PDB file of C-alpha atoms in Angstrom:
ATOM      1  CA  UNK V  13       8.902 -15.749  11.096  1.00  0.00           C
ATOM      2  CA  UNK V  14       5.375 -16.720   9.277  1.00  0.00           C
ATOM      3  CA  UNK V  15       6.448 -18.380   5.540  1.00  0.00           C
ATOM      4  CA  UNK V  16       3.195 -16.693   4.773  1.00  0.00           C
ATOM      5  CA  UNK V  17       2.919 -13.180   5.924  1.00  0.00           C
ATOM      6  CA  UNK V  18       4.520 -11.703   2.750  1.00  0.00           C
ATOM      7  CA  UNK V  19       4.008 -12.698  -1.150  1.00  0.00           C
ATOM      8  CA  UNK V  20       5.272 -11.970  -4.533  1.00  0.00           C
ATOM      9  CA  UNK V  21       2.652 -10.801  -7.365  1.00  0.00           C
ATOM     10  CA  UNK V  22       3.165 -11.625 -10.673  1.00  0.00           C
ATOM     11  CA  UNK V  23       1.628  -9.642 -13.363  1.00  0.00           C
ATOM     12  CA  UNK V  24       2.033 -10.085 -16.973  1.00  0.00           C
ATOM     13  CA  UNK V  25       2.674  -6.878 -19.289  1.00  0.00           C
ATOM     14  CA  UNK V  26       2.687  -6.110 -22.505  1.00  0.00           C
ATOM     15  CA  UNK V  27       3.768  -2.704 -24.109  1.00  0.00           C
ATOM     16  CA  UNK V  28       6.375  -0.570 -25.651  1.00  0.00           C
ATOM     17  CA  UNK V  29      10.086  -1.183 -24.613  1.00  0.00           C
ATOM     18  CA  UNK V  30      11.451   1.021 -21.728  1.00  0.00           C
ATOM     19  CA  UNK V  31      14.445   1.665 -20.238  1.00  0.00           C
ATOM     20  CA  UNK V  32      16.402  -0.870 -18.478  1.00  0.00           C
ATOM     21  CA  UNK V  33      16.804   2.012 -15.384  1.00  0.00           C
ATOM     22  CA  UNK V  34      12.854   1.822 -15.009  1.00  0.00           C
ATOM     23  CA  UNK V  35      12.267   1.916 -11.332  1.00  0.00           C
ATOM     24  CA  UNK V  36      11.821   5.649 -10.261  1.00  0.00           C
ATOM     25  CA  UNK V  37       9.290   5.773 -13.120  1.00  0.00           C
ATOM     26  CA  UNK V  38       7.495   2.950 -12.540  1.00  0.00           C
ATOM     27  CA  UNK V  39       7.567   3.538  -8.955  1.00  0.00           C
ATOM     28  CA  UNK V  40       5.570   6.799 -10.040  1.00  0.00           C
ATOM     29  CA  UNK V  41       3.451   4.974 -12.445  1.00  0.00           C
ATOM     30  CA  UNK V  42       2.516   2.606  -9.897  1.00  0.00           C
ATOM     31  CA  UNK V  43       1.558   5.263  -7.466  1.00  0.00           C
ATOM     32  CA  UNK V  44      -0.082   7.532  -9.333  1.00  0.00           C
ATOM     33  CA  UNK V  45      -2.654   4.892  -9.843  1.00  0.00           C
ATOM     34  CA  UNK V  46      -2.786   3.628  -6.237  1.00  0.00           C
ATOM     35  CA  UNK V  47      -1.693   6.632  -4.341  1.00  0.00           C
ATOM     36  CA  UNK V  48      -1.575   4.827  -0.824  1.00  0.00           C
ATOM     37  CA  UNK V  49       1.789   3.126  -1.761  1.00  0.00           C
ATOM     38  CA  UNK V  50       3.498   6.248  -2.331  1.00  0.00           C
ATOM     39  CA  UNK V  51       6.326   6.278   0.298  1.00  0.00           C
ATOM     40  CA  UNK V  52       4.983   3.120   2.021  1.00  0.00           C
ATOM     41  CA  UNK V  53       8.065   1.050   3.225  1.00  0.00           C
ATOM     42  CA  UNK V  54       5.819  -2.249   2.920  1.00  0.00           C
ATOM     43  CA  UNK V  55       5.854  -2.769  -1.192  1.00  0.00           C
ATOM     44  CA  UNK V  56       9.042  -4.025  -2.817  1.00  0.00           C
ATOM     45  CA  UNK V  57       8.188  -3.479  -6.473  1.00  0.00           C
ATOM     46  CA  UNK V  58      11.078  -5.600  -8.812  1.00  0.00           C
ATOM     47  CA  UNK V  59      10.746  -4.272 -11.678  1.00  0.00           C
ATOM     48  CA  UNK V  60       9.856  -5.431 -15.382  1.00  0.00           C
ATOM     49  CA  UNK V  61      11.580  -8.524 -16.496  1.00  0.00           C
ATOM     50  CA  UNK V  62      11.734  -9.575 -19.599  1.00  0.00           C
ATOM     51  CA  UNK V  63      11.064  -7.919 -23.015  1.00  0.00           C
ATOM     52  CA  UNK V  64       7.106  -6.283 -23.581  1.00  0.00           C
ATOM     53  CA  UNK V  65       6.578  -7.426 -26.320  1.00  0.00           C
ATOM     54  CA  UNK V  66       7.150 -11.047 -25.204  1.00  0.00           C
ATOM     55  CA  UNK V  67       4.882 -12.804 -23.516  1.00  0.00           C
ATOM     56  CA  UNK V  68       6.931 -13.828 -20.273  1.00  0.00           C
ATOM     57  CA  UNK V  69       7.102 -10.356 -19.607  1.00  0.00           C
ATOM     58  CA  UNK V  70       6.066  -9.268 -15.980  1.00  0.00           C
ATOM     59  CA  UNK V  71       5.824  -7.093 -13.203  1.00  0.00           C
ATOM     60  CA  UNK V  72       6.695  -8.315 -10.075  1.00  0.00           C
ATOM     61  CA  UNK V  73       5.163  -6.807  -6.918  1.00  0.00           C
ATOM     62  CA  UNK V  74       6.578  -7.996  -3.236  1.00  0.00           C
ATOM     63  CA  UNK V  75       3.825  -7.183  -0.396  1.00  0.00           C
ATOM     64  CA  UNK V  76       2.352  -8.027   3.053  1.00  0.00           C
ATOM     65  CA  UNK V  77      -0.984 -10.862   2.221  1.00  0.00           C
ATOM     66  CA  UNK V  78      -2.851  -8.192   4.442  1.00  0.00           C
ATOM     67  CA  UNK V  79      -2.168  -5.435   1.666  1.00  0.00           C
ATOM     68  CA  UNK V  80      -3.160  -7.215  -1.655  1.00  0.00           C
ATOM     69  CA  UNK V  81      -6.449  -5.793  -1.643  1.00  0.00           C
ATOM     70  CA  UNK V  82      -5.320  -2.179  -3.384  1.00  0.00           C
ATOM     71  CA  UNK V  83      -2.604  -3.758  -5.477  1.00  0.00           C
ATOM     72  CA  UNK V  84      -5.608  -6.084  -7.232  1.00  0.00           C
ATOM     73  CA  UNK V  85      -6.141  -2.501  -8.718  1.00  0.00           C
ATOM     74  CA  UNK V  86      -2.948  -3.177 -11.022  1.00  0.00           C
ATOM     75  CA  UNK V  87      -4.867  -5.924 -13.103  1.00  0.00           C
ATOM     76  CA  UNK V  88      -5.962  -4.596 -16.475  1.00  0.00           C
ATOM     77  CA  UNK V  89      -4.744  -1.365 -16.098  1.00  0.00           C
ATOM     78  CA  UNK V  90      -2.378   0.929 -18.030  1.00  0.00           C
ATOM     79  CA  UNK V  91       0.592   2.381 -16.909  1.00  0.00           C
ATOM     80  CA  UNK V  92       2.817   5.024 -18.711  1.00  0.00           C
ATOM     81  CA  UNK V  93       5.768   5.061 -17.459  1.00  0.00           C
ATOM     82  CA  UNK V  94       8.338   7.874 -19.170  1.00  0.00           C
ATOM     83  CA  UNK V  95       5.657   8.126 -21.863  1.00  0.00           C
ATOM     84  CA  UNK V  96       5.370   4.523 -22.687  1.00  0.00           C
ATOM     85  CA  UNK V  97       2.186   2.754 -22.036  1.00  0.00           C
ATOM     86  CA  UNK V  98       2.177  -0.469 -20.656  1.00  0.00           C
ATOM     87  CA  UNK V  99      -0.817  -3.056 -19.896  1.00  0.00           C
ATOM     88  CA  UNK V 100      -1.135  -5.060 -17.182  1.00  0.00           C
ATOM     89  CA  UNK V 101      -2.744  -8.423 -16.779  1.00  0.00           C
ATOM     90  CA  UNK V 102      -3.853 -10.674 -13.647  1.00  0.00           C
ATOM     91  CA  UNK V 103      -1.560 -11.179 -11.183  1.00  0.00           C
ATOM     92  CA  UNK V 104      -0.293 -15.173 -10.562  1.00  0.00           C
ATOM     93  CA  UNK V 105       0.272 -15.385  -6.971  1.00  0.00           C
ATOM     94  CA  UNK V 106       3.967 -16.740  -5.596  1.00  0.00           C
ATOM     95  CA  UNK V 107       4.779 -17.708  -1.932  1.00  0.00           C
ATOM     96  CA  UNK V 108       8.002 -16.725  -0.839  1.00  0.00           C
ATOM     97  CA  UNK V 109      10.370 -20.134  -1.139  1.00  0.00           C
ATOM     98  CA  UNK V 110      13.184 -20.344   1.731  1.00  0.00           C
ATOM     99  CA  UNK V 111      16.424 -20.661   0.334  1.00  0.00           C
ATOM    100  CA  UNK V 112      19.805 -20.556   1.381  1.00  0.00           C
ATOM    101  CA  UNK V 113      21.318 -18.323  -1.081  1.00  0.00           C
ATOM    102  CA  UNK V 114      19.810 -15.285  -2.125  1.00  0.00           C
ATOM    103  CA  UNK V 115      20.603 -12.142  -4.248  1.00  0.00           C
ATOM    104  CA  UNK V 116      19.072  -8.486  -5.134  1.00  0.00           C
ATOM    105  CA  UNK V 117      20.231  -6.853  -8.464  1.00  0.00           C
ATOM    106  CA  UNK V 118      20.904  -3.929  -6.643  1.00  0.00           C
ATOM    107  CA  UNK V 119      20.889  -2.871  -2.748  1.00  0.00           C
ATOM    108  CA  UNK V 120      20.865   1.239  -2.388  1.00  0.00           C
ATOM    109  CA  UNK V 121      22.441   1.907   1.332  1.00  0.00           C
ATOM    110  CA  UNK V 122      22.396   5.599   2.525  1.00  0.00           C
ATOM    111  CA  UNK V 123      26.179   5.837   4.281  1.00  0.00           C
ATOM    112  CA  UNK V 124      26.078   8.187   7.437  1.00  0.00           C
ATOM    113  CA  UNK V 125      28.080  11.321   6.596  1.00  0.00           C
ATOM    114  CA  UNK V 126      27.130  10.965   2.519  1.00  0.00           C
ATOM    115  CA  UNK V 127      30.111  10.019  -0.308  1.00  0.00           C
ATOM    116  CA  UNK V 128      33.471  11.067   0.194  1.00  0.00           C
ATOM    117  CA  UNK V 129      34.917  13.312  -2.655  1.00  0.00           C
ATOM    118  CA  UNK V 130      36.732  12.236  -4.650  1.00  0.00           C
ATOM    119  CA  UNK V 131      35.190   9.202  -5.030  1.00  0.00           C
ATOM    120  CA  UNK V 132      37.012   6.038  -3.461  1.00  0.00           C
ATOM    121  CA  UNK V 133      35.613   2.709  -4.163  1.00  0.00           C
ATOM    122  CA  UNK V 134      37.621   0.795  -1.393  1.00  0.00           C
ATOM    123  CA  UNK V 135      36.355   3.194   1.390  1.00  0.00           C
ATOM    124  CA  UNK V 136      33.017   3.067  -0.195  1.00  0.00           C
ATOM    125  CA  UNK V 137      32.742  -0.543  -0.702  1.00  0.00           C
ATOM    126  CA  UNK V 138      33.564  -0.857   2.816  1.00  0.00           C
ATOM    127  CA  UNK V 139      31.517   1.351   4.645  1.00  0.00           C
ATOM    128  CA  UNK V 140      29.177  -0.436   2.349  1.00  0.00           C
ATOM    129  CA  UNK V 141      29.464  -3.866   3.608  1.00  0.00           C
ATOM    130  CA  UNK V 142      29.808  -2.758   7.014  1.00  0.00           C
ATOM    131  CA  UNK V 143      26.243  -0.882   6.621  1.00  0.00           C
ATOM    132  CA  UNK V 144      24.792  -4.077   5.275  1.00  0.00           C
ATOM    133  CA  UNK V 145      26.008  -6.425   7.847  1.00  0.00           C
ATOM    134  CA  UNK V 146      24.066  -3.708  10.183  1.00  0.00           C
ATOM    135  CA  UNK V 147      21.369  -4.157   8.896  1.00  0.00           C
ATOM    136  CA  UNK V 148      21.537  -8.077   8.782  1.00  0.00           C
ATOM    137  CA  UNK V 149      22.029  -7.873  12.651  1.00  0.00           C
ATOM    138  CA  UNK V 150      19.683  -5.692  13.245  1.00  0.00           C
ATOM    139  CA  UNK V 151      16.785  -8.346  11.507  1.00  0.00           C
ATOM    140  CA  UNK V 152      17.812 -10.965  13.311  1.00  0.00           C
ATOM    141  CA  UNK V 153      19.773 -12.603  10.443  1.00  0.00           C
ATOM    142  CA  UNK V 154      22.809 -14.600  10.170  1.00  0.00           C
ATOM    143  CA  UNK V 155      24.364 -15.204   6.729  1.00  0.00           C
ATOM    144  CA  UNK V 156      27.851 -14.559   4.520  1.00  0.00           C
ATOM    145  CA  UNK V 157      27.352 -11.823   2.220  1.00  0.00           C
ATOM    146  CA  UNK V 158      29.095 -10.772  -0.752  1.00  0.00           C
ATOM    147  CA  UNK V 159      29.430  -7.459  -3.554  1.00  0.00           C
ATOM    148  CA  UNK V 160      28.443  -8.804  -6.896  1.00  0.00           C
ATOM    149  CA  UNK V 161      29.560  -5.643  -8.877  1.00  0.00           C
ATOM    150  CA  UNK V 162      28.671  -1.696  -8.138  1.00  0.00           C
ATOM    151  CA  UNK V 163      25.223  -0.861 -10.334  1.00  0.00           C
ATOM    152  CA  UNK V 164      23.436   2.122 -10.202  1.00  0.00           C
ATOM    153  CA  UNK V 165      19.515   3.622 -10.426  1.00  0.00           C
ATOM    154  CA  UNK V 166      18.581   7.268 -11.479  1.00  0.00           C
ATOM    155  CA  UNK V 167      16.143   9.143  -9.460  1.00  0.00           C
ATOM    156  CA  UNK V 168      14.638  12.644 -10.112  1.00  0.00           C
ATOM    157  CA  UNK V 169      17.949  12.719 -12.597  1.00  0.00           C
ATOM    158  CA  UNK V 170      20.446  11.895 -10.095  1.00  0.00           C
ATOM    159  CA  UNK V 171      22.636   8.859 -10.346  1.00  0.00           C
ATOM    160  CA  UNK V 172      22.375   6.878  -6.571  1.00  0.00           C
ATOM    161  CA  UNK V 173      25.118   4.476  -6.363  1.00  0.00           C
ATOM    162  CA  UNK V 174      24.532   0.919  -4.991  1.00  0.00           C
ATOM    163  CA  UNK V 175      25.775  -2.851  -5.353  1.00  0.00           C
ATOM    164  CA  UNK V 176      24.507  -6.618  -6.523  1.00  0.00           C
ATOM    165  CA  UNK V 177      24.636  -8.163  -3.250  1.00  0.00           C
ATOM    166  CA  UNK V 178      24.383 -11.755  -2.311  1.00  0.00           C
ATOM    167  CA  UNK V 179      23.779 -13.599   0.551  1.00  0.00           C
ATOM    168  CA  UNK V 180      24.664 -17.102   1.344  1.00  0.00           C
ATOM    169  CA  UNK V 181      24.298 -19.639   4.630  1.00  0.00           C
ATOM    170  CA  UNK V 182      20.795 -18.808   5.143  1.00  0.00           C
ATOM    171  CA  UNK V 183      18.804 -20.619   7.415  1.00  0.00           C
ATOM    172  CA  UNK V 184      15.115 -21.405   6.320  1.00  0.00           C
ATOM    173  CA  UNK V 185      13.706 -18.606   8.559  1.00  0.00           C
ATOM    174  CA  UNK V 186      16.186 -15.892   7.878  1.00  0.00           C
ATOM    175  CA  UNK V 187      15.924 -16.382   4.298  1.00  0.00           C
ATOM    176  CA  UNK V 188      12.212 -15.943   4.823  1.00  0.00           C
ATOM    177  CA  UNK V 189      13.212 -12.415   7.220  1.00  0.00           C
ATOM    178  CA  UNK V 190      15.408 -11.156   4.512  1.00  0.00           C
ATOM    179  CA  UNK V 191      12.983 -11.439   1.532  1.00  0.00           C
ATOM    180  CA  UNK V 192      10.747  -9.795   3.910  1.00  0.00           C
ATOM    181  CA  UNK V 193      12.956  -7.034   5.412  1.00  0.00           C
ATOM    182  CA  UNK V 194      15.509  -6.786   2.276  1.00  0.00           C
ATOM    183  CA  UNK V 195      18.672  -4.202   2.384  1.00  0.00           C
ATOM    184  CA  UNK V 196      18.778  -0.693   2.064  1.00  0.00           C
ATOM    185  CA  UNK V 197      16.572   1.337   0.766  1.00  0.00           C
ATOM    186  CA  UNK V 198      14.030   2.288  -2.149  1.00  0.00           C
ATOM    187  CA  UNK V 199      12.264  -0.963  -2.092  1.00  0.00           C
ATOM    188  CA  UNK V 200       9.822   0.830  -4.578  1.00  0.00           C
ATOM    189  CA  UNK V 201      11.954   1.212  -6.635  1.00  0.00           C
ATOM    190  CA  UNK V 202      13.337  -2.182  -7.184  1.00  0.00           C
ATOM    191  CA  UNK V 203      16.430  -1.933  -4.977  1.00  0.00           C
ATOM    192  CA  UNK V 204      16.856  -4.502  -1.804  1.00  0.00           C
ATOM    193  CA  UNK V 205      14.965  -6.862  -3.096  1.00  0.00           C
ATOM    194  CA  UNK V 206      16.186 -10.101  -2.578  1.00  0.00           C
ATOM    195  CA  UNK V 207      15.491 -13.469  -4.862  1.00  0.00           C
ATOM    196  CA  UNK V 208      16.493 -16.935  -4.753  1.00  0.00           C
ATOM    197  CA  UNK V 209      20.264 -17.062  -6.181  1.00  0.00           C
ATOM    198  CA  UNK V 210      20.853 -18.181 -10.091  1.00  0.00           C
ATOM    199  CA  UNK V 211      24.494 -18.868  -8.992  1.00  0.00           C
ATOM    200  CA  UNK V 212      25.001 -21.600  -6.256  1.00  0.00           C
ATOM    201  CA  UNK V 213      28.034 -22.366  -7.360  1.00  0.00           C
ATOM    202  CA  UNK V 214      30.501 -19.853  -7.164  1.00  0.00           C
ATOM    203  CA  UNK V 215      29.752 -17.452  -4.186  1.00  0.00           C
ATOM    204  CA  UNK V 216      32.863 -14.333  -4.029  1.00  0.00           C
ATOM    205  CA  UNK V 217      33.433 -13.359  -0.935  1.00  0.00           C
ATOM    206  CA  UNK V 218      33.659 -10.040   0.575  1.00  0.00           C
ATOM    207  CA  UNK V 219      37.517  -8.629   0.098  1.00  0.00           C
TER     208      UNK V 219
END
């Protein structure tokens, strides 16, 4: 697996404060300017972190090198995203670092056969983790993962359950495979995106 084949843009923004559940309407922001990304599986976009009006603010864009050409389209322009305009610098460019322990704020997995009713977090949380390890096998990759608490993203109005998921043990290249590949889906939206780990330390394991 090619250190090099994917990157992470940075962009700095500045604008009015939005929601903390932004990514369905950034994900439209984002696309109504460059169309071609809309349902592309290829672009993990993160999210904004930080506060607008501060100037470590950013938007964080994961793509292929080959696709950075229409993304360049991003730098000084405006978004409005739920009726709040945000403006967007130059992008710093950021290779992606192999590490072993990883983490995405939050992993959406569609279960085969939908959510049982009522809800039951046990049954969920393990069809859950058995979905994800799927997934890991299925990319190649080999590591211990771990729930980090159940989070959620609205889309179109409709709450989509999901977890914090980390994964720990990585070798160099399957770190690289799983920043590349992620978990789950709505990468566009900010889910499945994973990032080197803020907490070596204490790892829970899977119940």
């Amino acid at each position: 697996m090619s250190f090099y084949s994917h990157i992470d843009l940075a962009f700095p923004v500045r604008g009015q404060p939005i929601a903390r559940d932004h990514g369905y309407a950034l994900y439209g922001a984002v696309s109504r300017l460059i169309p071609g990304i809309h349902g592309a599986t290829w672009i993990g976009i993160h999210g904004i972190a930080g506060k607008l009006f501060d100037s470590k603010a950013t938007l964080r864009v994961r793509i292929p090198v080959a696709k950075l050409g229409p993304l360049l389209a991003l730098a000084g322009a405006t978004l409005e995203v739920s009726g709040h305009r945000i403006e967007v610098g130059v992008p710093i460019v950021h290779a992606l670092t192999p590490v072993a322990a990883l983490e995405a704020r939050l992993v959406i997995i569609r279960l085969t056969g939908g959510i049982s009713k009522p809800f039951d977090r046990a049954v969920f949380d393990a069809r859950f983790v058995a979905e994800a390890q799927r997934q890991l096998v299925g990319h190649g990759i080999r590591g211990d993962l771990a729930l980090c608490g159940r989070r959620s993203l609205r889309v179109a109005g409709q709450r989509v359950i999901g977890h914090a998921v980390r994964v720990v043990g990585l070798s160099p290249d399957d770190s690289i495979k799983l920043q590349i590949h992620g978990l789950g889906g709505k990468r566009a939206m900010g889910c499945g995106i994973f990032r080197p780990t803020r907490f070596l330390h204490e790892v829970p394991q899977v119940p």
